[in-house]
């Protein structure tokens, strides 16, 4: 089993190295395509932390994508800052917005929480539509050439010997890839920590968790804020490449939440590799069914229902149950006769 | 100063007064038993002590400090540990991890000390062999033991045991009583709700009788058990 696990981790590292080398190897269209996939992956990882580990089934994650994107646009257009600084501001703005949102949404439970977050996200969309300086309801575009003037683009251009536009794509791609890796490592470290243990206890039995000293509201609020930050960063970065923002696109519940829920559920909710598997399946389906229009969404929906009925922990959960292989186990093994196993040292 | 003190605590659910003007003091290291018919308000009294339910009137003092409005997690850290009448394990976690949560949060045990601390409690409660098993799949006896072990892992100075001997065989019960005695011998105060009177009376120094939310009597176990009123209410024996 350990051999399988090391083999799995080894393959993962090779795949990761290939992904980092991609802009030097593949045409620009492939890099752009993968950027889109990575965007969905980061969003899915965030949603998985919320719904799969903290029990917070949010249908309002598009609020953080939208606010992240708009804050980034505001930083560039209104303040004249570098887009990369704008991305950071986008993440911070989303986290700041999450504070009042949590005060409202945390009064609700289960299905009401889901609807509540959706409503708040729509209020945010309507609110942003009133922002005349950023185009109101019709939105706005980044000033021409913004992406090409980003920090580091010139160096990348010289290094890869490509056009400025391709260098900008490579930069945003690397950042999104790094964000995905950071999300995975941070999730693993967090879930293996004391707080992660508390979170899993809350998921199993909130009342009993309280009775052994775990504060459910505090832990959930922390996860909610951190995921808002991650989702905001991701949204801001995604819209550097899209270059144009409208309230409907930035706050789209289908693009930024429904697809993301599908990916997480298919891949394995409440498991760390789940979103990665899910996003691969999602992308394959998208490719396969691209020419069939609406049928594509119908197939997605049916597949989602089938997985929910027959493999409740998704494809990765099924794989782990069948084979016993878990690449990123979150358990704490009891010490036995001096042989204390400490899987914490193994990070992905 | 008593470690725990209830002062005229009352609580109603609608028209039903489940706790009616209950007052008592618990000294450090003391063992107090609570008996009473079903529906007398015993578990509610525990919930008032742990903070899962707030009283309508009255005060709860811990070391003389008013904790009437403090949430459960704060009271756990201040030294009140509890076991639930119906076991509530963290089903997806292993037995060991169940204790680890309690030790790290409620007990304030450091990451370095926690593994040995938890394994020690597990072996004392006879759960050492199932430490790595998922808690959700345990049989009843082991679930009850896990309730006790998890409460112990929060490093309580007062431990509340809710019908922990119910449903066990005689042999299992004797073993459990042995464990509870050992906890008591270390100076942990105990409040124990139990219908298995011989087990209860072999441990506690005082016995309280609850009936319709009211404290009918409190005193030495043999005196309480000898009272005609208690025998009538609790045992259904005509005086």
Coordinates of C-alpha atoms in Angstrom, one line a residue:
Chain A
X1 CA 0.0 0.0 0.0
X2 CA 2.9 2.4 0.9
X3 CA 4.5 1.5 -2.4
X4 CA 1.3 2.3 -4.3
X5 CA 1.1 5.6 -2.4
X6 CA 4.7 6.6 -3.1
X7 CA 4.1 5.6 -6.8
X8 CA 1.0 7.8 -6.8
X9 CA 2.8 10.8 -5.2
X10 CA 5.7 10.3 -7.6
X11 CA 3.4 10.4 -10.6
X12 CA 1.7 13.5 -9.2
X13 CA 5.0 15.2 -9.0
X14 CA 5.9 14.3 -12.6
X15 CA 2.5 15.6 -13.8
X16 CA 3.0 18.8 -11.8
X17 CA 6.5 19.4 -13.4
X18 CA 5.0 18.8 -16.8
X19 CA 2.2 21.3 -16.0
X20 CA 4.7 23.9 -15.0
X21 CA 6.8 23.3 -18.2
X22 CA 3.7 23.5 -20.4
X23 CA 4.0 27.1 -21.7
X24 CA 7.4 26.3 -23.1
X25 CA 6.1 23.1 -24.8
X26 CA 2.6 23.7 -25.9
X27 CA 0.8 26.2 -28.2
X28 CA -0.9 29.2 -26.6
X29 CA -4.4 27.8 -27.1
X30 CA -3.6 24.8 -24.9
X31 CA -2.2 27.1 -22.2
X32 CA -5.4 29.2 -22.3
X33 CA -7.5 26.1 -22.2
X34 CA -5.7 24.7 -19.2
X35 CA -6.0 28.1 -17.5
X36 CA -9.7 27.7 -17.6
X37 CA -9.6 24.2 -16.2
X38 CA -7.3 25.4 -13.4
X39 CA -9.7 28.2 -12.6
X40 CA -12.5 25.7 -12.1
X41 CA -10.2 23.5 -10.1
X42 CA -9.3 26.2 -7.6
X43 CA -12.9 27.2 -7.2
X44 CA -13.8 23.5 -6.7
X45 CA -11.1 23.1 -4.0
X46 CA -12.5 26.1 -2.2
X47 CA -16.1 24.8 -2.5
X48 CA -15.0 21.4 -1.3
X49 CA -13.4 22.9 1.8
X50 CA -16.7 24.7 2.5
X51 CA -19.3 22.0 1.7
X52 CA -17.2 18.8 2.0
X53 CA -15.3 19.6 5.2
X54 CA -17.1 22.5 7.0
X55 CA -20.6 21.5 6.1
X56 CA -21.3 24.9 4.5
X57 CA -23.2 24.3 1.3
X58 CA -22.8 27.7 -0.3
X59 CA -24.5 28.5 -3.6
X60 CA -23.1 32.1 -3.4
X61 CA -19.4 31.6 -4.3
X62 CA -20.0 33.7 -7.4
X63 CA -20.2 36.7 -5.1
X64 CA -16.5 36.3 -4.3
X65 CA -15.5 35.6 -7.9
X66 CA -17.4 38.8 -8.9
X67 CA -16.1 41.0 -6.1
X68 CA -12.5 39.7 -6.7
X69 CA -12.8 40.5 -10.4
X70 CA -14.4 43.9 -9.9
X71 CA -11.9 44.9 -7.1
X72 CA -9.0 43.9 -9.5
X73 CA -10.6 46.1 -12.3
X74 CA -11.0 49.0 -9.9
X75 CA -7.4 48.7 -8.8
X76 CA -6.2 48.8 -12.4
X77 CA -8.6 51.4 -13.9
X78 CA -9.3 53.7 -11.0
X79 CA -6.0 53.4 -9.1
X80 CA -3.6 52.6 -11.9
X81 CA -2.0 49.7 -10.0
X82 CA -0.3 46.6 -11.5
X83 CA -2.8 43.8 -12.3
X84 CA -0.9 41.4 -10.0
X85 CA -1.4 43.8 -7.1
X86 CA -5.0 44.0 -8.3
X87 CA -5.4 40.3 -7.9
X88 CA -4.3 40.5 -4.3
X89 CA -6.7 43.3 -3.7
X90 CA -9.4 41.2 -5.3
X91 CA -8.8 38.4 -2.7
X92 CA -8.7 40.8 0.2
X93 CA -12.0 42.5 -1.0
X94 CA -13.7 39.2 -1.2
X95 CA -12.6 38.2 2.3
X96 CA -13.8 41.6 3.6
X97 CA -17.2 41.1 1.9
X98 CA -17.4 37.6 3.5
X99 CA -17.5 39.2 7.0
X100 CA -21.0 40.8 6.8
X101 CA -22.1 37.9 4.6
X102 CA -21.2 35.5 7.3
X103 CA -23.1 37.5 9.9
X104 CA -26.2 37.1 7.8
X105 CA -25.7 33.6 6.4
X106 CA -24.5 31.9 9.6
X107 CA -27.9 32.5 11.2
X108 CA -29.2 30.0 8.6
X109 CA -28.7 26.3 8.4
X110 CA -28.6 23.7 5.7
X111 CA -30.8 24.5 2.7
X112 CA -31.5 28.0 4.1
X113 CA -27.8 28.7 4.2
X114 CA -27.6 27.7 0.6
X115 CA -30.4 30.0 -0.5
X116 CA -29.2 32.7 1.8
X117 CA -25.8 32.8 0.2
X118 CA -27.3 32.8 -3.2
X119 CA -29.5 35.8 -2.4
X120 CA -26.5 37.7 -0.9
X121 CA -24.5 37.0 -4.1
X122 CA -27.3 38.3 -6.2
X123 CA -27.5 41.4 -4.1
X124 CA -23.8 41.9 -4.6
X125 CA -24.3 41.6 -8.4
X126 CA -27.1 44.2 -8.4
X127 CA -25.0 46.5 -6.2
X128 CA -22.0 46.3 -8.5
X129 CA -24.3 47.0 -11.5
X130 CA -24.8 50.5 -9.9
X131 CA -21.0 51.2 -10.0
X132 CA -21.0 53.7 -12.9
X133 CA -17.2 54.2 -12.8
X134 CA -16.8 50.5 -13.9
X135 CA -19.5 50.6 -16.5
X136 CA -22.6 49.8 -14.4
X137 CA -24.8 47.1 -15.8
X138 CA -22.9 46.8 -19.1
X139 CA -19.5 46.3 -17.6
X140 CA -16.1 47.4 -18.7
X141 CA -12.8 46.2 -20.3
X142 CA -9.2 46.4 -19.2
X143 CA -7.3 49.2 -20.9
X144 CA -5.6 47.9 -24.0
X145 CA -2.3 46.3 -23.3
X146 CA -2.8 46.0 -19.6
X147 CA -1.9 42.4 -19.5
X148 CA 1.3 42.9 -21.6
X149 CA 2.5 45.6 -19.2
X150 CA 2.2 43.3 -16.1
X151 CA 5.3 42.8 -13.9
X152 CA 7.5 39.9 -15.1
X153 CA 5.9 39.7 -18.6
X154 CA 9.1 41.1 -20.2
X155 CA 11.3 38.6 -18.5
X156 CA 9.0 35.7 -19.5
X157 CA 8.9 37.0 -23.0
X158 CA 12.7 36.9 -23.2
X159 CA 12.9 33.5 -21.5
X160 CA 10.3 31.7 -23.7
X161 CA 11.0 33.8 -26.8
X162 CA 7.3 34.4 -27.4
X163 CA 4.9 37.4 -28.0
X164 CA 4.0 39.7 -25.1
X165 CA 0.4 38.3 -25.2
X166 CA 1.7 34.7 -24.9
X167 CA 4.0 35.7 -22.1
X168 CA 1.1 37.3 -20.2
X169 CA -0.9 34.1 -20.7
X170 CA 2.0 32.0 -19.4
X171 CA 2.3 34.3 -16.3
X172 CA -1.4 34.1 -15.4
X173 CA -1.3 30.3 -16.1
X174 CA 1.6 29.8 -13.7
X175 CA -0.1 31.9 -11.1
X176 CA -3.3 29.9 -11.3
X177 CA -1.3 26.6 -11.2
X178 CA 0.5 27.9 -8.2
X179 CA -2.7 28.9 -6.6
X180 CA -4.1 25.4 -7.1
X181 CA -1.0 23.8 -5.6
X182 CA -1.1 26.3 -2.7
X183 CA -4.7 25.5 -2.1
X184 CA -4.0 21.8 -2.1
X185 CA -1.1 22.1 0.3
X186 CA -2.9 24.6 2.6
X187 CA -6.0 22.4 2.7
X188 CA -4.0 19.3 3.6
X189 CA -2.0 21.1 6.3
X190 CA -5.1 22.8 7.7
X191 CA -7.2 19.6 7.8
X192 CA -4.3 17.7 9.5
X193 CA -4.0 20.4 12.2
X194 CA -5.9 20.7 15.4
X195 CA -8.5 22.9 13.7
X196 CA -9.0 20.4 10.9
X197 CA -9.6 17.7 13.5
X198 CA -12.2 20.0 15.1
X199 CA -13.8 20.6 11.8
X200 CA -14.2 16.9 11.1
X201 CA -15.7 16.4 14.6
X202 CA -18.2 19.1 13.9
X203 CA -19.1 17.5 10.6
X204 CA -19.8 14.2 12.4
X205 CA -21.7 15.6 15.4
X206 CA -21.9 19.3 16.1
X207 CA -23.5 18.9 19.6
X208 CA -20.9 16.5 20.8
X209 CA -18.1 18.7 19.3
X210 CA -19.3 21.6 21.4
X211 CA -19.3 19.4 24.5
X212 CA -15.6 18.6 24.0
X213 CA -14.6 22.2 23.6
X214 CA -14.8 22.8 19.9
X215 CA -16.4 26.1 18.9
X216 CA -18.3 25.3 15.6
X217 CA -19.2 28.9 14.7
X218 CA -15.6 30.1 15.0
X219 CA -14.1 27.3 13.0
X220 CA -16.7 27.5 10.2
X221 CA -16.4 31.3 10.0
X222 CA -12.6 30.9 9.7
X223 CA -13.0 28.4 6.8
X224 CA -15.6 30.7 5.2
X225 CA -13.3 33.7 5.3
X226 CA -10.3 31.8 4.0
X227 CA -12.3 30.3 1.2
X228 CA -13.7 33.7 0.3
X229 CA -10.1 34.9 0.0
X230 CA -9.1 32.0 -2.2
X231 CA -12.2 32.3 -4.4
X232 CA -11.6 36.1 -4.7
X233 CA -8.0 35.6 -5.8
X234 CA -9.1 33.0 -8.3
X235 CA -11.9 35.2 -9.7
X236 CA -9.5 38.3 -10.1
X237 CA -6.9 36.2 -11.8
X238 CA -9.4 34.6 -14.2
X239 CA -10.7 38.0 -15.3
X240 CA -7.2 39.3 -16.2
X241 CA -7.3 36.7 -19.0
X242 CA -10.9 37.4 -19.9
X243 CA -10.0 41.1 -20.0
X244 CA -13.7 42.2 -20.0
X245 CA -16.1 42.2 -17.0
X246 CA -19.8 42.5 -16.7
X247 CA -22.0 41.9 -13.6
X248 CA -23.7 39.0 -15.3
X249 CA -20.4 37.2 -16.3
X250 CA -18.6 38.0 -13.0
X251 CA -21.5 36.9 -10.8
X252 CA -22.7 33.9 -12.9
X253 CA -24.1 31.2 -10.6
X254 CA -23.8 28.7 -13.4
X255 CA -20.2 29.3 -14.3
X256 CA -18.7 29.9 -10.9
X257 CA -20.9 27.7 -8.6
X258 CA -23.1 25.2 -10.4
X259 CA -20.2 23.7 -12.5
X260 CA -18.0 23.8 -9.5
X261 CA -20.5 21.9 -7.4
X262 CA -20.8 19.3 -10.2
X263 CA -17.0 18.9 -10.4
X264 CA -16.7 18.4 -6.6
X265 CA -19.6 16.0 -6.4
X266 CA -18.4 13.9 -9.3
X267 CA -14.8 13.8 -8.2
X268 CA -15.5 13.1 -4.5
X269 CA -16.8 15.6 -2.0
X270 CA -14.9 15.6 1.3
X271 CA -11.8 14.2 -0.2
X272 CA -8.7 16.3 -1.2
X273 CA -8.0 14.6 -4.6
X274 CA -11.8 14.7 -5.5
X275 CA -11.9 18.1 -7.2
X276 CA -8.8 17.2 -9.3
X277 CA -10.5 14.0 -10.6
X278 CA -13.8 15.9 -11.0
X279 CA -12.2 18.7 -13.1
X280 CA -10.6 16.1 -15.5
X281 CA -14.0 14.4 -16.0
X282 CA -15.7 17.7 -16.5
X283 CA -13.2 18.8 -19.1
X284 CA -13.4 15.5 -21.0
X285 CA -17.2 15.7 -21.1
X286 CA -17.0 19.3 -22.2
X287 CA -14.7 18.3 -25.0
X288 CA -16.8 15.3 -26.0
X289 CA -20.1 17.0 -26.0
X290 CA -19.1 20.5 -27.2
X291 CA -21.0 20.1 -30.5
X292 CA -24.3 19.0 -28.9
X293 CA -25.4 22.3 -27.3
X294 CA -28.0 21.8 -24.5
X295 CA -27.6 18.0 -24.5
X296 CA -24.3 18.7 -22.9
X297 CA -25.9 20.2 -19.8
X298 CA -28.5 17.4 -19.6
X299 CA -25.8 14.8 -19.6
X300 CA -23.9 16.6 -16.9
X301 CA -27.0 16.8 -14.8
X302 CA -27.8 13.1 -15.2
X303 CA -24.2 12.1 -14.4
X304 CA -24.3 14.3 -11.3
X305 CA -27.5 12.6 -10.1
X306 CA -26.1 9.1 -10.9
X307 CA -22.9 9.8 -8.8
X308 CA -24.9 11.2 -5.9
X309 CA -27.1 8.1 -5.9
X310 CA -24.5 5.3 -6.5
X311 CA -21.1 6.8 -5.3
X312 CA -21.9 9.3 -2.6
X313 CA -18.2 10.1 -2.1
X314 CA -17.6 10.5 -5.8
X315 CA -15.2 8.8 -8.1
X316 CA -12.2 9.2 -5.8
X317 CA -14.2 8.0 -2.8
X318 CA -15.2 4.9 -4.8
X319 CA -11.6 4.3 -5.8
X320 CA -10.3 4.7 -2.2
X321 CA -13.0 2.3 -0.9
X322 CA -12.2 -0.3 -3.5
X323 CA -8.4 -0.2 -3.4
X324 CA -7.6 1.2 0.0
X325 CA -5.2 3.7 -1.6
X326 CA -5.5 7.2 -0.3
X327 CA -2.9 9.6 -1.5
X328 CA -3.7 12.3 1.0
X329 CA -5.1 10.6 4.1
X330 CA -6.3 13.0 6.8
X331 CA -6.5 10.5 9.7
X332 CA -4.3 10.6 12.8
X333 CA -2.9 7.1 13.6
X334 CA -2.7 6.1 17.2
X335 CA 0.9 5.6 18.4
X336 CA 1.8 1.9 18.8
X337 CA 4.7 0.5 20.8
X338 CA 7.1 3.4 20.2
X339 CA 6.5 3.4 16.4
X340 CA 4.9 6.7 16.0
X341 CA 3.8 7.3 12.4
X342 CA 3.7 10.9 11.6
X343 CA 2.2 11.4 8.1
X344 CA 2.3 15.2 8.6
X345 CA 5.8 15.3 7.1
X346 CA 4.5 14.0 3.8
X347 CA 3.0 16.9 2.0
X348 CA 2.0 16.9 -1.6
Chain B
X1 CA -15.7 27.0 48.1
X2 CA -17.8 24.5 46.2
X3 CA -16.5 23.6 42.8
X4 CA -20.0 23.7 41.3
X5 CA -23.0 25.5 42.6
X6 CA -26.6 25.7 41.3
X7 CA -28.7 28.5 42.8
X8 CA -32.5 28.3 42.3
X9 CA -32.2 27.1 38.8
X10 CA -35.5 26.7 36.8
X11 CA -36.3 25.9 33.3
X12 CA -39.6 25.4 31.5
X13 CA -40.4 24.0 28.1
X14 CA -43.7 25.6 27.3
X15 CA -46.1 25.0 30.2
X16 CA -43.9 22.1 31.5
X17 CA -41.5 23.0 34.3
X18 CA -38.7 20.5 33.7
X19 CA -36.3 22.0 36.3
X20 CA -38.0 23.7 39.2
X21 CA -36.0 25.7 41.7
X22 CA -33.0 23.3 42.0
X23 CA -30.1 24.4 44.3
X24 CA -27.1 22.4 45.4
X25 CA -23.4 22.6 45.9
X26 CA -20.8 20.1 44.8
X27 CA -17.5 20.0 46.7
X28 CA -14.2 19.4 44.8
X29 CA -13.6 15.6 44.5
X30 CA -17.1 14.7 45.7
X31 CA -19.3 12.1 44.0
X32 CA -23.0 12.8 43.8
X33 CA -25.7 10.5 42.4
X34 CA -28.9 11.6 40.8
X35 CA -31.9 9.3 40.6
X36 CA -35.6 9.9 39.7
X37 CA -38.3 8.5 37.4
X38 CA -38.1 8.9 33.7
X39 CA -39.0 12.5 32.7
X40 CA -38.0 13.9 36.2
X41 CA -35.6 16.3 34.5
X42 CA -32.3 14.6 35.1
X43 CA -30.7 15.0 31.7
X44 CA -32.1 18.6 31.5
X45 CA -30.3 19.3 34.7
X46 CA -27.0 18.1 33.0
X47 CA -27.7 20.3 30.0
X48 CA -28.2 23.3 32.3
X49 CA -24.8 22.5 34.0
X50 CA -23.0 22.1 30.7
X51 CA -24.6 25.0 29.0
X52 CA -26.4 23.2 26.3
X53 CA -29.6 24.7 27.7
X54 CA -29.8 28.1 29.4
X55 CA -32.0 28.4 32.6
X56 CA -35.0 30.7 32.7
X57 CA -34.0 31.9 36.2
X58 CA -31.2 31.0 38.7
X59 CA -27.5 30.9 38.5
X60 CA -24.8 28.3 37.8
X61 CA -21.4 29.0 39.5
X62 CA -18.2 27.2 38.7
X63 CA -15.4 27.9 41.2
X64 CA -17.6 30.7 42.4
X65 CA -17.6 32.3 39.0
X66 CA -21.0 32.9 37.3
X67 CA -21.1 30.8 34.1
X68 CA -24.9 30.9 33.6
X69 CA -24.6 32.4 30.2
X70 CA -21.3 30.8 29.1
X71 CA -21.5 28.4 26.1
X72 CA -20.6 24.7 26.4
X73 CA -17.1 24.9 24.9
X74 CA -16.1 27.5 27.5
X75 CA -17.4 25.4 30.4
X76 CA -15.6 22.3 29.1
X77 CA -12.3 24.3 29.2
X78 CA -13.2 25.4 32.7
X79 CA -13.4 21.8 33.8
X80 CA -16.9 20.3 33.2
X81 CA -16.7 17.1 31.1
X82 CA -19.8 15.1 30.2
X83 CA -20.9 11.8 28.7
X84 CA -24.2 11.6 26.8
X85 CA -27.0 9.2 27.7
X86 CA -27.3 8.2 24.1
X87 CA -23.7 7.9 22.9
X88 CA -22.7 10.5 20.4
X89 CA -19.4 9.4 18.9
X90 CA -17.8 11.2 16.0
X91 CA -18.7 8.3 13.8
X92 CA -16.3 9.1 10.9
X93 CA -13.3 9.5 13.1
X94 CA -11.4 6.6 14.8
X95 CA -11.7 6.0 18.5
X96 CA -8.3 7.5 19.0
X97 CA -9.2 10.6 17.0
X98 CA -12.4 11.0 19.1
X99 CA -10.2 11.4 22.1
X100 CA -7.7 13.5 20.3
X101 CA -10.3 16.1 19.5
X102 CA -11.4 16.2 23.2
X103 CA -7.8 16.4 24.5
X104 CA -6.6 19.1 22.0
X105 CA -9.7 21.3 22.4
X106 CA -11.4 20.7 25.8
X107 CA -8.3 19.5 27.6
X108 CA -5.8 22.0 26.2
X109 CA -3.3 19.2 25.7
X110 CA -0.3 20.0 23.4
X111 CA 0.2 18.2 20.1
X112 CA 3.3 16.6 21.5
X113 CA 1.7 15.2 24.6
X114 CA -1.7 14.3 23.1
X115 CA -0.9 10.9 21.6
X116 CA 0.4 9.4 24.9
X117 CA -2.3 11.2 26.9
X118 CA -5.1 9.7 24.8
X119 CA -3.6 6.2 24.6
X120 CA -3.3 6.2 28.4
X121 CA -7.0 7.0 28.8
X122 CA -7.9 4.4 26.1
X123 CA -6.1 1.7 27.9
X124 CA -7.6 2.6 31.2
X125 CA -11.1 2.5 29.7
X126 CA -10.4 -0.8 27.9
X127 CA -10.5 0.7 24.5
X128 CA -6.8 0.3 23.6
X129 CA -7.4 -2.5 21.2
X130 CA -9.9 -0.6 19.2
X131 CA -8.0 2.7 19.1
X132 CA -7.7 2.7 15.3
X133 CA -11.3 1.5 14.6
X134 CA -13.9 3.9 13.3
X135 CA -16.0 5.0 16.3
X136 CA -19.2 4.7 14.3
X137 CA -19.0 0.9 14.2
X138 CA -18.5 0.2 17.9
X139 CA -20.9 -2.0 19.8
X140 CA -22.9 -0.5 22.7
X141 CA -20.5 -1.3 25.6
X142 CA -17.6 0.3 23.7
X143 CA -19.7 3.3 22.7
X144 CA -20.5 3.9 26.4
X145 CA -16.8 3.5 27.3
X146 CA -15.9 5.9 24.5
X147 CA -18.3 8.5 26.0
X148 CA -16.5 8.1 29.3
X149 CA -13.0 8.1 27.8
X150 CA -13.8 11.2 25.7
X151 CA -15.1 13.1 28.7
X152 CA -11.9 12.1 30.6
X153 CA -9.8 13.5 27.7
X154 CA -11.2 17.0 28.3
X155 CA -9.3 16.9 31.7
X156 CA -12.5 17.5 33.7
X157 CA -12.5 18.5 37.4
X158 CA -16.2 17.6 37.4
X159 CA -17.4 14.8 35.2
X160 CA -21.1 14.3 34.4
X161 CA -22.1 10.7 33.6
X162 CA -25.5 10.2 32.1
X163 CA -26.8 6.6 32.6
X164 CA -23.5 5.2 31.6
X165 CA -24.2 1.7 33.1
X166 CA -27.6 1.3 31.5
X167 CA -27.9 -1.7 29.1
X168 CA -24.7 -3.3 30.3
X169 CA -24.4 -6.9 31.6
X170 CA -23.4 -7.4 35.2
X171 CA -19.8 -8.2 34.4
X172 CA -19.5 -5.2 32.1
X173 CA -21.1 -3.0 34.8
X174 CA -18.6 -4.1 37.4
X175 CA -15.7 -3.2 35.1
X176 CA -17.2 0.2 34.4
X177 CA -17.7 0.9 38.1
X178 CA -14.1 0.0 38.6
X179 CA -13.0 2.6 36.1
X180 CA -15.3 5.3 37.6
X181 CA -14.0 4.6 41.1
X182 CA -10.4 5.1 39.8
X183 CA -11.4 8.4 38.2
X184 CA -13.0 9.4 41.5
X185 CA -9.9 8.3 43.5
X186 CA -7.8 10.7 41.5
X187 CA -9.8 13.6 42.9
X188 CA -12.2 14.2 40.0
X189 CA -15.7 15.2 41.2
X190 CA -18.5 13.2 39.7
X191 CA -22.2 13.7 39.1
X192 CA -23.8 10.5 38.0
X193 CA -27.3 9.9 36.8
X194 CA -28.1 6.2 37.0
X195 CA -31.0 3.7 37.2
X196 CA -28.7 0.9 38.1
X197 CA -28.8 1.7 41.8
X198 CA -26.3 -0.9 43.2
X199 CA -23.7 0.4 40.8
X200 CA -24.5 4.1 41.7
X201 CA -24.6 3.6 45.4
X202 CA -21.3 1.8 45.5
X203 CA -19.5 4.9 44.3
X204 CA -21.4 8.1 45.3
X205 CA -21.2 9.8 48.7
X206 CA -24.5 11.7 48.3
X207 CA -27.7 11.0 46.5
X208 CA -30.2 13.4 45.0
X209 CA -33.8 12.5 44.1
X210 CA -35.5 14.5 41.3
X211 CA -39.2 14.3 40.7
X212 CA -41.2 16.5 38.3
X213 CA -38.2 18.8 38.0
X214 CA -38.0 19.4 41.8
X215 CA -35.3 18.2 44.1
X216 CA -37.2 15.9 46.4
X217 CA -34.3 15.0 48.7
X218 CA -30.5 15.1 48.9
X219 CA -28.4 13.2 51.5
X220 CA -26.5 10.0 52.3
X221 CA -27.5 7.2 49.9
X222 CA -28.7 4.8 52.6
X223 CA -30.8 7.5 54.3
X224 CA -32.3 8.6 51.0
X225 CA -33.1 5.1 49.9
X226 CA -34.7 4.4 53.3
X227 CA -37.1 7.3 52.9
X228 CA -40.7 6.2 52.5
X229 CA -41.4 9.0 50.0
X230 CA -38.5 8.0 47.8
X231 CA -39.5 4.4 47.8
X232 CA -43.0 5.3 46.8
X233 CA -42.1 7.6 44.0
X234 CA -39.1 5.8 42.7
X235 CA -39.6 2.2 43.4
X236 CA -43.4 2.2 43.3
X237 CA -43.6 0.6 46.7
X238 CA -46.5 1.6 48.9
X239 CA -45.3 3.1 52.1

